[in-house]
Amino acid sequence: MSAVPLPSITIVSTSLPKVAWGKGIYIHDADGKRYIDGSSGPAVYCLGHGNEEVNDAIKAQLDKIAHGYRYTFTSDPLEELSSQVAEASGMEKSVFLTGGSEAVESCLKIALQYHSARGEMSRRRFIARERSWHGNTLGALSVSGFLERKAAFEGALMPVSHLSPANTYRPPAGVAPENTGEACAAELEAEILRLGAEKVAAFIFEPVVGAAGGCVPAPPGYARRVRDICDKHGVLMIADEVMCGAGRCGTWRALEQDGVKPDIMSVAKGLGGGYIPLGAALYSAKVAEPIFSVYGGVMTGHTFTGHTAACAGGVAVQKIIKRDRLLENIRSLEPKFRVMLREATKDIAEVGDIRGRGFFLALELVKNTMTREPFAAANRLYIRVRDCAFANGLICYPSGGNVDGVNGDVVIISPPYITNEEQLGEIATLLGASIKQAIQQMKAA
Ligand code: PLP
C-alpha cells in the first residue's frame, strides 16, 4: 500500500513551557505565568489541581503499600472504588486500568469474551462511527474514526464498520436535523443486517463525542433506538465515556440523560482526576454471567490492573465529588455558562454552534454560518485559537477535522467541576477574546 502521508497538525512543534505548580483551577509555569484551566487539560482535572485530600489519600496508601498485585491480593481501595463506581454508574462489575485506551481495549475484549462464552465465536466484528476517538492502542485506534490520528497506521488495523456521525448540526446528506437520530440508528441496523447479525460483537460509540466532534451529544431518541436495535440483534452496546463520563456532563454517566444503560462502558479521565493514572471498563451483570460461569472471570488486564494507590486516589476523588455535590454544581451552572459563552462570542460571526452537556461544551467555528462551510484545514484555525488562548493565560481544548476528517474547527471548554460562576465568566471572556484574535490572525495571514 502506498499513500501520501497525512502529517499531524495537532502535534505541538513549538517548545513548551515547564509546568511548575497548580492550585484549584489555576496552573503556574516555571516562568511564573498563570493559566486558568478552562478545559481541565484534556477534560481530566475534575477537582482542579493541588487537592490536598486526594494527595494525602494517595500518600497514605503509598506509605502502607503501593501495589498489591491483582492475582495475589485484593485491597480496601480496590473494593471501595468498585462499590463507589457500581453505585454511581449502575454497572455491576469493573476492571480498573491505567487510562482510557486500556479501558476501551478491555471493553472490546469483554464483548468478545461474552460471545465466546455463549458459543457465538462468529461474533467478532465491531461497528463504530466516523468522527469518534477511542484511543491510541491498536484495538482502540481501529474502532476510532479520526483520520489524522489513524492514517499512519492504516493497513495494520482491525476491520471495523464506521457509520455516519450522529450530529444534528451536521446530519447525514439528505437528512433533516430532527431526523438525525432515527436515520443514524437505521444505518446501524442496516449495517448489522449487511454483515449478518451473527458476525457482529458490539457497537461502540461516545454518548457525547469529545475530541473528534467537539461535544456532540446523542440526538434525542438516538441512544434508545440503538439500545433496542442492539438487543434485537444480540449485539452488545459499548458506551465510551472516557471523556464525557465520571460526571463531566452533570450526571455520573453521560448516557443516563438519554435514559439508557449500556452493556459495557469505559471511563477514565475524571475517574481519578489526573492525580494518578486511572481508567475502568465497567460491565453489566448480564455480560458478567456467561463469562464468569465459563471462564471464571474476565480475561483482560495488565500488571497494574487494580493498582492499589491508583484506586486510593480514585476513591478520594469520587468521595469529594459526591460529598461536595459537584455534579449539582455543574447542573446548576451549565445554563449560566452557556449564556456567558454566547455573550462573549456574540459579535464573532464565525461561531456556528455552541453545544454539549454539563461542563462539556464546545464552540464550532465556520466560514459561513448559513451553509456551515468550514474553514480549510490549511488555515489551522483551531491551532491558532489554542495558541492565542494559551498566550492570554487560558487553557482550552481545540480540535480539528470534525467536519470531514480533515476540515473543521471546534474548541472544547470543559472546566473543573469545582469552577465557580465568577471563574466561568473569566474563562468565557478570555475565550471570546482569544477566538477574535485567532480569526484576525488567520485573515491577516
Ligand atoms: N476514549 C475517548 C472518548 C477519549 O476521549 C480518549 C482520550 O481522549 C480515549 C478513549 C483514550 O484515552 P487515553 O488517552 O487515556 O488512553
Tab-separated table of C-alpha atoms and ligand atoms in Angstrom:
chain	number	residue	atom	x	y	z
A	1	MET	CA	0.000	0.000	0.000
A	2	SER	CA	1.362	3.441	-0.808
A	3	ALA	CA	-0.311	6.716	0.010
A	4	VAL	CA	0.656	10.290	0.651
A	5	PRO	CA	1.402	10.633	4.377
A	6	LEU	CA	-1.057	12.859	6.252
A	7	PRO	CA	1.067	14.972	8.605
A	8	SER	CA	-0.264	15.687	12.074
A	9	ILE	CA	-1.029	19.341	12.628
A	10	THR	CA	-2.012	18.763	16.233
A	11	ILE	CA	1.432	17.681	17.372
A	12	VAL	CA	2.967	20.655	19.096
A	13	SER	CA	6.059	21.778	17.241
A	14	THR	CA	6.914	24.820	19.333
A	15	SER	CA	8.788	24.466	22.614
A	16	LEU	CA	6.566	24.150	25.645
A	17	PRO	CA	6.816	25.992	28.952
A	18	LYS	CA	7.657	23.907	32.029
A	19	VAL	CA	4.769	23.327	34.379
A	20	ALA	CA	5.626	24.278	37.980
A	21	TRP	CA	2.567	24.004	40.212
A	22	GLY	CA	-1.216	24.197	40.293
A	23	LYS	CA	-3.902	25.114	42.795
A	24	GLY	CA	-7.624	24.923	42.180
A	25	ILE	CA	-8.360	25.801	38.576
A	26	TYR	CA	-5.056	27.653	38.037
A	27	ILE	CA	-1.722	26.337	36.757
A	28	HIS	CA	1.610	28.177	37.030
A	29	ASP	CA	4.597	27.621	34.796
A	30	ALA	CA	8.272	27.797	35.734
A	31	ASP	CA	8.498	31.396	34.449
A	32	GLY	CA	5.740	32.463	36.842
A	33	LYS	CA	2.956	32.786	34.264
A	34	ARG	CA	-0.528	31.829	35.479
A	35	TYR	CA	-3.088	29.963	33.338
A	36	ILE	CA	-6.777	29.350	34.033
A	37	ASP	CA	-7.548	25.738	33.233
A	38	GLY	CA	-10.697	26.135	31.144
A	39	SER	CA	-10.653	22.574	29.843
A	40	SER	CA	-9.285	20.559	32.808
A	41	GLY	CA	-6.388	19.885	30.425
A	42	PRO	CA	-7.824	17.192	28.120
A	43	ALA	CA	-11.076	17.040	30.201
A	44	VAL	CA	-9.300	15.312	33.082
A	45	TYR	CA	-8.675	17.532	36.133
A	46	CYS	CA	-12.209	17.477	37.525
A	47	LEU	CA	-11.151	18.620	41.007
A	48	GLY	CA	-8.651	21.111	39.669
A	49	HIS	CA	-5.055	20.963	40.834
A	50	GLY	CA	-3.291	20.504	44.142
A	51	ASN	CA	-6.158	18.921	46.039
A	52	GLU	CA	-4.539	18.013	49.338
A	53	GLU	CA	-7.184	15.498	50.351
A	54	VAL	CA	-6.537	13.435	47.214
A	55	ASN	CA	-2.761	13.802	47.540
A	56	ASP	CA	-2.949	12.725	51.202
A	57	ALA	CA	-5.057	9.663	50.333
A	58	ILE	CA	-2.523	8.559	47.721
A	59	LYS	CA	0.422	9.244	50.066
A	60	ALA	CA	-1.244	7.350	52.910
A	61	GLN	CA	-1.688	4.347	50.625
A	62	LEU	CA	1.894	4.590	49.348
A	63	ASP	CA	3.090	4.586	52.971
A	64	LYS	CA	1.240	1.311	53.550
A	65	ILE	CA	1.894	-0.381	50.219
A	66	ALA	CA	1.886	0.988	46.674
A	67	HIS	CA	0.640	-2.027	44.805
A	68	GLY	CA	-0.881	-5.368	45.707
A	69	TYR	CA	-0.715	-7.454	42.553
A	70	ARG	CA	-4.177	-8.463	41.383
A	71	TYR	CA	-3.541	-12.218	41.208
A	72	THR	CA	-2.154	-12.200	44.754
A	73	PHE	CA	-4.285	-9.714	46.704
A	74	THR	CA	-7.412	-7.630	46.809
A	75	SER	CA	-7.367	-4.370	48.818
A	76	ASP	CA	-9.617	-1.897	50.620
A	77	PRO	CA	-9.156	0.836	47.949
A	78	LEU	CA	-9.942	-1.600	45.129
A	79	GLU	CA	-13.066	-2.868	46.866
A	80	GLU	CA	-14.195	0.615	47.875
A	81	LEU	CA	-13.717	2.044	44.386
A	82	SER	CA	-15.588	-0.932	42.898
A	83	SER	CA	-18.605	-0.228	45.128
A	84	GLN	CA	-18.479	3.548	44.577
A	85	VAL	CA	-18.400	3.104	40.811
A	86	ALA	CA	-21.107	0.421	40.810
A	87	GLU	CA	-23.361	2.699	42.843
A	88	ALA	CA	-22.665	5.772	40.719
A	89	SER	CA	-22.947	4.042	37.341
A	90	GLY	CA	-25.408	1.195	37.893
A	91	MET	CA	-22.873	-1.074	36.148
A	92	GLU	CA	-22.326	-4.054	38.414
A	93	LYS	CA	-18.761	-5.087	37.513
A	94	SER	CA	-15.485	-3.274	36.946
A	95	VAL	CA	-11.835	-3.686	35.972
A	96	PHE	CA	-9.541	-0.787	36.903
A	97	LEU	CA	-6.866	0.164	34.408
A	98	THR	CA	-4.379	2.933	33.814
A	99	GLY	CA	-6.252	5.096	31.295
A	100	GLY	CA	-8.801	5.447	28.540
A	101	SER	CA	-7.195	3.371	25.790
A	102	GLU	CA	-6.659	0.433	28.124
A	103	ALA	CA	-10.253	0.804	29.279
A	104	VAL	CA	-11.588	0.733	25.709
A	105	GLU	CA	-9.340	-2.189	24.833
A	106	SER	CA	-10.779	-4.123	27.786
A	107	CYS	CA	-14.333	-3.202	26.790
A	108	LEU	CA	-13.753	-4.666	23.319
A	109	LYS	CA	-12.262	-7.835	24.793
A	110	ILE	CA	-15.065	-8.263	27.340
A	111	ALA	CA	-17.560	-8.078	24.466
A	112	LEU	CA	-15.663	-10.763	22.532
A	113	GLN	CA	-15.335	-12.959	25.603
A	114	TYR	CA	-19.066	-12.670	26.291
A	115	HIS	CA	-19.890	-14.028	22.846
A	116	SER	CA	-17.221	-16.744	23.140
A	117	ALA	CA	-18.708	-17.839	26.480
A	118	ARG	CA	-22.091	-18.160	24.771
A	119	GLY	CA	-20.626	-20.234	21.974
A	120	GLU	CA	-21.040	-17.470	19.387
A	121	MET	CA	-17.461	-17.371	18.142
A	122	SER	CA	-18.584	-15.841	14.859
A	123	ARG	CA	-19.405	-12.534	16.596
A	124	ARG	CA	-16.022	-10.839	16.135
A	125	ARG	CA	-16.884	-7.652	14.279
A	126	PHE	CA	-17.180	-4.167	15.797
A	127	ILE	CA	-19.291	-1.347	14.450
A	128	ALA	CA	-18.323	2.218	15.343
A	129	ARG	CA	-18.806	5.710	13.935
A	130	GLU	CA	-16.839	8.259	11.986
A	131	ARG	CA	-15.677	11.369	13.896
A	132	SER	CA	-15.006	9.371	17.042
A	133	TRP	CA	-11.981	8.876	19.240
A	134	HIS	CA	-11.493	5.749	21.326
A	135	GLY	CA	-7.752	5.731	21.980
A	136	ASN	CA	-4.275	5.083	20.731
A	137	THR	CA	-3.720	1.343	21.222
A	138	LEU	CA	-4.282	-0.691	18.072
A	139	GLY	CA	-7.742	-2.051	19.005
A	140	ALA	CA	-8.992	1.313	20.243
A	141	LEU	CA	-7.440	3.023	17.213
A	142	SER	CA	-9.170	0.531	14.905
A	143	VAL	CA	-12.622	1.423	16.220
A	144	SER	CA	-11.813	5.156	16.177
A	145	GLY	CA	-12.973	7.331	13.295
A	146	PHE	CA	-10.279	10.026	13.417
A	147	LEU	CA	-8.441	10.324	10.120
A	148	GLU	CA	-5.462	12.394	11.235
A	149	ARG	CA	-4.650	10.103	14.155
A	150	LYS	CA	-5.206	6.860	12.196
A	151	ALA	CA	-3.747	7.489	8.773
A	152	ALA	CA	-0.165	6.487	9.624
A	153	PHE	CA	-1.343	3.085	10.884
A	154	GLU	CA	-3.855	2.111	8.188
A	155	GLY	CA	-3.355	-1.360	6.818
A	156	ALA	CA	-2.450	-2.793	10.212
A	157	LEU	CA	-5.759	-2.112	11.956
A	158	MET	CA	-8.755	-4.427	12.575
A	159	PRO	CA	-11.573	-4.252	10.039
A	160	VAL	CA	-14.334	-2.145	11.599
A	161	SER	CA	-17.527	-0.678	10.121
A	162	HIS	CA	-17.704	3.079	10.568
A	163	LEU	CA	-21.135	4.712	10.396
A	164	SER	CA	-22.159	8.349	9.945
A	165	PRO	CA	-21.654	10.579	12.971
A	166	ALA	CA	-24.932	11.311	14.799
A	167	ASN	CA	-24.701	15.087	14.823
A	168	THR	CA	-27.783	17.264	14.378
A	169	TYR	CA	-25.609	20.248	13.334
A	170	ARG	CA	-24.167	18.122	10.538
A	171	PRO	CA	-26.755	15.463	9.702
A	172	PRO	CA	-26.069	12.805	7.042
A	173	ALA	CA	-26.717	14.051	3.473
A	174	GLY	CA	-30.420	14.470	2.742
A	175	VAL	CA	-31.478	14.038	6.387
A	176	ALA	CA	-33.270	16.822	8.284
A	177	PRO	CA	-31.615	17.710	11.625
A	178	GLU	CA	-34.620	16.466	13.617
A	179	ASN	CA	-34.424	13.075	11.884
A	180	THR	CA	-30.695	12.567	12.541
A	181	GLY	CA	-31.169	10.219	15.484
A	182	GLU	CA	-33.572	7.948	13.630
A	183	ALA	CA	-31.534	7.973	10.399
A	184	CYS	CA	-28.290	7.129	12.207
A	185	ALA	CA	-29.937	4.366	14.228
A	186	ALA	CA	-31.417	2.936	10.994
A	187	GLU	CA	-27.909	2.983	9.496
A	188	LEU	CA	-26.698	0.867	12.415
A	189	GLU	CA	-29.417	-1.706	11.848
A	190	ALA	CA	-28.737	-1.783	8.105
A	191	GLU	CA	-25.036	-2.429	8.763
A	192	ILE	CA	-25.804	-5.231	11.249
A	193	LEU	CA	-28.032	-6.860	8.623
A	194	ARG	CA	-25.481	-6.321	5.842
A	195	LEU	CA	-22.734	-8.005	7.863
A	196	GLY	CA	-25.082	-10.649	9.290
A	197	ALA	CA	-26.020	-10.201	12.958
A	198	GLU	CA	-24.255	-13.461	13.825
A	199	LYS	CA	-20.947	-11.764	12.906
A	200	VAL	CA	-21.375	-8.613	14.995
A	201	ALA	CA	-19.938	-8.409	18.530
A	202	ALA	CA	-20.713	-4.848	19.563
A	203	PHE	CA	-21.463	-1.274	18.626
A	204	ILE	CA	-19.164	1.248	20.288
A	205	PHE	CA	-19.910	4.963	20.475
A	206	GLU	CA	-19.285	8.072	22.525
A	207	PRO	CA	-22.610	9.246	24.029
A	208	VAL	CA	-21.262	12.801	23.806
A	209	VAL	CA	-18.454	12.846	21.234
A	210	GLY	CA	-15.316	14.520	22.539
A	211	ALA	CA	-12.141	15.394	20.657
A	212	ALA	CA	-13.269	14.075	17.279
A	213	GLY	CA	-16.531	16.020	17.109
A	214	GLY	CA	-16.488	18.746	19.729
A	215	CYS	CA	-19.002	17.814	22.441
A	216	VAL	CA	-21.651	16.355	20.128
A	217	PRO	CA	-24.466	14.906	22.243
A	218	ALA	CA	-26.522	11.927	21.097
A	219	PRO	CA	-29.554	13.331	19.238
A	220	PRO	CA	-32.875	12.914	21.073
A	221	GLY	CA	-34.113	9.317	20.878
A	222	TYR	CA	-30.927	8.005	19.249
A	223	ALA	CA	-29.483	6.066	22.179
A	224	ARG	CA	-32.849	4.461	22.965
A	225	ARG	CA	-33.205	3.272	19.352
A	226	VAL	CA	-29.621	1.994	19.354
A	227	ARG	CA	-30.319	0.105	22.599
A	228	ASP	CA	-33.379	-1.562	21.034
A	229	ILE	CA	-31.538	-2.438	17.808
A	230	CYS	CA	-28.607	-3.949	19.712
A	231	ASP	CA	-30.982	-6.032	21.863
A	232	LYS	CA	-32.952	-7.199	18.833
A	233	HIS	CA	-29.803	-8.486	17.116
A	234	GLY	CA	-27.840	-9.781	20.133
A	235	VAL	CA	-25.220	-7.055	19.634
A	236	LEU	CA	-23.627	-5.528	22.737
A	237	MET	CA	-23.746	-1.779	23.312
A	238	ILE	CA	-20.458	-0.220	24.438
A	239	ALA	CA	-20.574	3.395	25.626
A	240	ASP	CA	-17.164	5.044	25.579
A	241	GLU	CA	-17.455	7.595	28.373
A	242	VAL	CA	-13.740	8.168	28.820
A	243	MET	CA	-14.162	11.880	28.139
A	244	CYS	CA	-17.848	12.582	28.768
A	245	GLY	CA	-18.345	10.326	31.803
A	246	ALA	CA	-17.492	10.340	35.526
A	247	GLY	CA	-19.748	13.345	35.998
A	248	ARG	CA	-18.435	15.673	33.283
A	249	CYS	CA	-21.926	16.091	31.755
A	250	GLY	CA	-23.609	16.684	35.131
A	251	THR	CA	-24.672	13.074	35.693
A	252	TRP	CA	-22.181	10.326	36.506
A	253	ARG	CA	-22.882	8.605	33.197
A	254	ALA	CA	-23.488	10.878	30.211
A	255	LEU	CA	-25.923	8.308	28.784
A	256	GLU	CA	-28.035	8.491	31.948
A	257	GLN	CA	-29.596	11.602	30.398
A	258	ASP	CA	-30.807	9.508	27.441
A	259	GLY	CA	-32.436	7.003	29.812
A	260	VAL	CA	-30.229	4.190	28.522
A	261	LYS	CA	-27.839	1.756	30.198
A	262	PRO	CA	-25.113	0.210	28.024
A	263	ASP	CA	-23.852	-3.359	28.408
A	264	ILE	CA	-20.250	-2.273	28.727
A	265	MET	CA	-18.676	1.125	29.244
A	266	SER	CA	-15.283	2.757	29.511
A	267	VAL	CA	-14.447	5.610	31.836
A	268	ALA	CA	-11.124	7.256	32.701
A	269	LYS	CA	-10.066	10.942	32.780
A	270	GLY	CA	-12.360	12.296	35.550
A	271	LEU	CA	-12.353	8.990	37.448
A	272	GLY	CA	-9.034	9.792	39.090
A	273	GLY	CA	-8.987	13.451	38.120
A	274	GLY	CA	-5.416	13.210	36.827
A	275	TYR	CA	-3.911	12.732	40.293
A	276	ILE	CA	-2.791	9.284	39.272
A	277	PRO	CA	-3.357	7.309	36.035
A	278	LEU	CA	-6.727	5.546	36.271
A	279	GLY	CA	-9.380	4.175	33.950
A	280	ALA	CA	-12.012	1.462	34.120
A	281	ALA	CA	-14.003	-0.945	31.996
A	282	LEU	CA	-17.452	-1.418	33.524
A	283	TYR	CA	-19.870	-4.168	32.557
A	284	SER	CA	-23.315	-5.321	33.499
A	285	ALA	CA	-24.400	-8.456	35.354
A	286	LYS	CA	-25.879	-9.709	32.051
A	287	VAL	CA	-22.421	-9.604	30.435
A	288	ALA	CA	-20.646	-10.989	33.505
A	289	GLU	CA	-22.901	-14.019	33.933
A	290	PRO	CA	-21.781	-16.211	30.980
A	291	ILE	CA	-18.171	-15.019	31.259
A	292	PHE	CA	-17.915	-15.949	34.928
A	293	SER	CA	-19.733	-19.244	34.503
A	294	VAL	CA	-17.499	-20.392	31.607
A	295	TYR	CA	-14.135	-18.735	32.300
A	296	GLY	CA	-14.361	-17.744	35.967
A	297	GLY	CA	-13.705	-14.090	35.165
A	298	VAL	CA	-12.764	-11.571	32.511
A	299	MET	CA	-9.575	-12.257	30.571
A	300	THR	CA	-8.306	-8.741	30.356
A	301	GLY	CA	-5.985	-6.606	32.420
A	302	HIS	CA	-2.335	-5.883	32.904
A	303	THR	CA	0.345	-5.804	35.597
A	304	PHE	CA	-1.047	-2.589	37.079
A	305	THR	CA	-4.737	-3.503	36.835
A	306	GLY	CA	-6.463	-2.547	40.109
A	307	HIS	CA	-3.312	-0.698	41.237
A	308	THR	CA	-3.782	-0.057	44.954
A	309	ALA	CA	-2.510	3.539	45.207
A	310	ALA	CA	-4.341	4.468	41.982
A	311	CYS	CA	-7.574	3.068	43.422
A	312	ALA	CA	-6.973	5.021	46.663
A	313	GLY	CA	-6.708	8.191	44.567
A	314	GLY	CA	-9.905	7.292	42.706
A	315	VAL	CA	-11.764	6.655	45.976
A	316	ALA	CA	-10.761	10.093	47.285
A	317	VAL	CA	-11.771	11.861	44.046
A	318	GLN	CA	-15.129	10.111	43.901
A	319	LYS	CA	-15.837	10.799	47.610
A	320	ILE	CA	-15.195	14.522	47.118
A	321	ILE	CA	-17.406	14.700	44.008
A	322	LYS	CA	-20.261	13.157	45.991
A	323	ARG	CA	-19.701	14.933	49.317
A	324	ASP	CA	-19.307	18.382	47.756
A	325	ARG	CA	-22.260	17.861	45.402
A	326	LEU	CA	-20.124	18.813	42.430
A	327	LEU	CA	-22.469	17.347	39.850
A	328	GLU	CA	-25.202	19.601	41.239
A	329	ASN	CA	-22.730	22.488	40.793
A	330	ILE	CA	-22.331	21.534	37.128
A	331	ARG	CA	-26.061	21.190	36.558
A	332	SER	CA	-26.906	24.498	38.182
A	333	LEU	CA	-24.145	26.476	36.449
A	334	GLU	CA	-24.423	24.980	32.946
A	335	PRO	CA	-27.260	27.246	31.726
A	336	LYS	CA	-25.435	30.345	33.018
A	337	PHE	CA	-22.184	29.205	31.428
A	338	ARG	CA	-23.902	28.779	28.057
A	339	VAL	CA	-25.231	32.344	28.305
A	340	MET	CA	-21.726	33.596	29.190
A	341	LEU	CA	-20.186	31.824	26.200
A	342	ARG	CA	-22.885	33.174	23.899
A	343	GLU	CA	-22.426	36.711	25.265
A	344	ALA	CA	-18.645	36.569	24.981
A	345	THR	CA	-18.804	35.446	21.354
A	346	LYS	CA	-21.936	37.284	20.170
A	347	ASP	CA	-20.048	39.579	17.803
A	348	ILE	CA	-17.971	36.752	16.309
A	349	ALA	CA	-19.705	35.878	13.033
A	350	GLU	CA	-17.803	32.609	12.748
A	351	VAL	CA	-19.371	30.904	15.792
A	352	GLY	CA	-21.696	28.407	14.136
A	353	ASP	CA	-22.784	26.259	17.053
A	354	ILE	CA	-22.462	26.072	20.825
A	355	ARG	CA	-23.328	22.590	22.120
A	356	GLY	CA	-22.626	19.906	24.654
A	357	ARG	CA	-23.771	18.857	28.097
A	358	GLY	CA	-22.831	19.987	31.600
A	359	PHE	CA	-19.249	21.222	31.845
A	360	PHE	CA	-18.516	19.656	28.458
A	361	LEU	CA	-19.325	22.392	25.952
A	362	ALA	CA	-17.839	23.262	22.585
A	363	LEU	CA	-17.970	26.036	20.023
A	364	GLU	CA	-17.769	25.188	16.347
A	365	LEU	CA	-16.188	27.842	14.116
A	366	VAL	CA	-17.288	28.029	10.483
A	367	LYS	CA	-16.619	30.175	7.443
A	368	ASN	CA	-20.325	30.594	6.732
A	369	THR	CA	-22.952	30.085	9.426
A	370	MET	CA	-25.742	29.677	6.833
A	371	THR	CA	-24.097	26.899	4.824
A	372	ARG	CA	-21.972	25.671	7.774
A	373	GLU	CA	-18.997	25.519	5.452
A	374	PRO	CA	-15.809	25.059	7.494
A	375	PHE	CA	-12.540	26.906	7.034
A	376	ALA	CA	-9.965	24.943	5.053
A	377	ALA	CA	-7.651	22.958	7.329
A	378	ALA	CA	-4.660	24.849	5.917
A	379	ASN	CA	-5.826	27.905	7.914
A	380	ARG	CA	-5.063	25.969	11.124
A	381	LEU	CA	-7.752	27.961	12.891
A	382	TYR	CA	-8.141	25.652	15.862
A	383	ILE	CA	-4.382	25.681	16.441
A	384	ARG	CA	-4.445	29.484	16.296
A	385	VAL	CA	-7.223	29.548	18.901
A	386	ARG	CA	-5.219	27.211	21.133
A	387	ASP	CA	-2.111	29.371	20.811
A	388	CYS	CA	-3.869	32.727	21.294
A	389	ALA	CA	-5.740	31.401	24.339
A	390	PHE	CA	-2.545	29.994	25.812
A	391	ALA	CA	-0.749	33.314	25.308
A	392	ASN	CA	-3.687	35.002	27.068
A	393	GLY	CA	-3.394	32.594	30.009
A	394	LEU	CA	-6.323	30.333	29.119
A	395	ILE	CA	-6.067	26.583	28.594
A	396	CYS	CA	-8.805	25.246	26.306
A	397	TYR	CA	-9.038	22.154	24.083
A	398	PRO	CA	-9.353	22.992	20.382
A	399	SER	CA	-9.595	20.165	17.869
A	400	GLY	CA	-9.859	19.857	14.091
A	401	GLY	CA	-11.238	17.659	11.346
A	402	ASN	CA	-14.712	17.368	12.857
A	403	VAL	CA	-16.489	18.066	9.543
A	404	ASP	CA	-14.976	15.517	7.176
A	405	GLY	CA	-11.912	14.174	8.958
A	406	VAL	CA	-9.684	16.959	7.648
A	407	ASN	CA	-11.562	20.281	7.820
A	408	GLY	CA	-13.415	21.691	10.785
A	409	ASP	CA	-12.554	23.700	13.892
A	410	VAL	CA	-14.002	23.204	17.355
A	411	VAL	CA	-12.991	24.468	20.771
A	412	ILE	CA	-13.876	22.339	23.790
A	413	ILE	CA	-14.401	24.091	27.107
A	414	SER	CA	-14.546	21.617	29.983
A	415	PRO	CA	-13.666	23.357	33.231
A	416	PRO	CA	-13.013	21.522	36.508
A	417	TYR	CA	-16.219	20.578	38.383
A	418	ILE	CA	-15.185	22.955	41.199
A	419	THR	CA	-15.263	26.036	38.933
A	420	ASN	CA	-17.490	28.825	40.281
A	421	GLU	CA	-19.638	31.338	38.431
A	422	GLU	CA	-17.067	34.127	38.509
A	423	GLN	CA	-14.361	31.831	37.160
A	424	LEU	CA	-16.670	30.642	34.385
A	425	GLY	CA	-17.083	34.298	33.441
A	426	GLU	CA	-13.304	34.719	33.341
A	427	ILE	CA	-12.996	31.656	31.057
A	428	ALA	CA	-15.747	32.858	28.697
A	429	THR	CA	-14.255	36.357	28.409
A	430	LEU	CA	-10.741	35.096	27.697
A	431	LEU	CA	-12.085	32.587	25.194
A	432	GLY	CA	-14.092	35.205	23.295
A	433	ALA	CA	-11.048	37.493	23.089
A	434	SER	CA	-8.778	34.617	22.000
A	435	ILE	CA	-11.122	33.443	19.241
A	436	LYS	CA	-11.356	37.007	17.906
A	437	GLN	CA	-7.566	37.322	17.850
A	438	ALA	CA	-7.155	33.933	16.168
A	439	ILE	CA	-9.628	34.844	13.422
A	440	GLN	CA	-7.962	38.226	12.864
A	441	GLN	CA	-4.586	36.493	12.658
A	442	MET	CA	-5.934	33.934	10.203
A	443	LYS	CA	-7.466	36.618	7.972
A	444	ALA	CA	-4.250	38.640	8.036
A	445	ALA	CA	-2.083	35.640	7.108
B	1	PLP	N1	-11.974	7.346	24.536
B	1	PLP	C1	-12.290	8.650	24.480
B	1	PLP	C2	-13.711	9.045	24.243
B	1	PLP	C3	-11.289	9.617	24.656
B	1	PLP	O1	-11.606	10.910	24.578
B	1	PLP	C4	-9.960	9.195	24.870
B	1	PLP	C5	-8.877	10.175	25.030
B	1	PLP	O2	-9.007	11.327	24.778
B	1	PLP	C6	-9.687	7.824	24.921
B	1	PLP	C7	-10.715	6.926	24.745
B	1	PLP	C8	-8.293	7.347	25.170
B	1	PLP	O3	-7.921	7.644	26.475
B	1	PLP	P1	-6.387	7.760	26.907
B	1	PLP	O4	-5.826	8.930	26.179
B	1	PLP	O5	-6.466	7.968	28.406
B	1	PLP	O6	-5.739	6.478	26.557
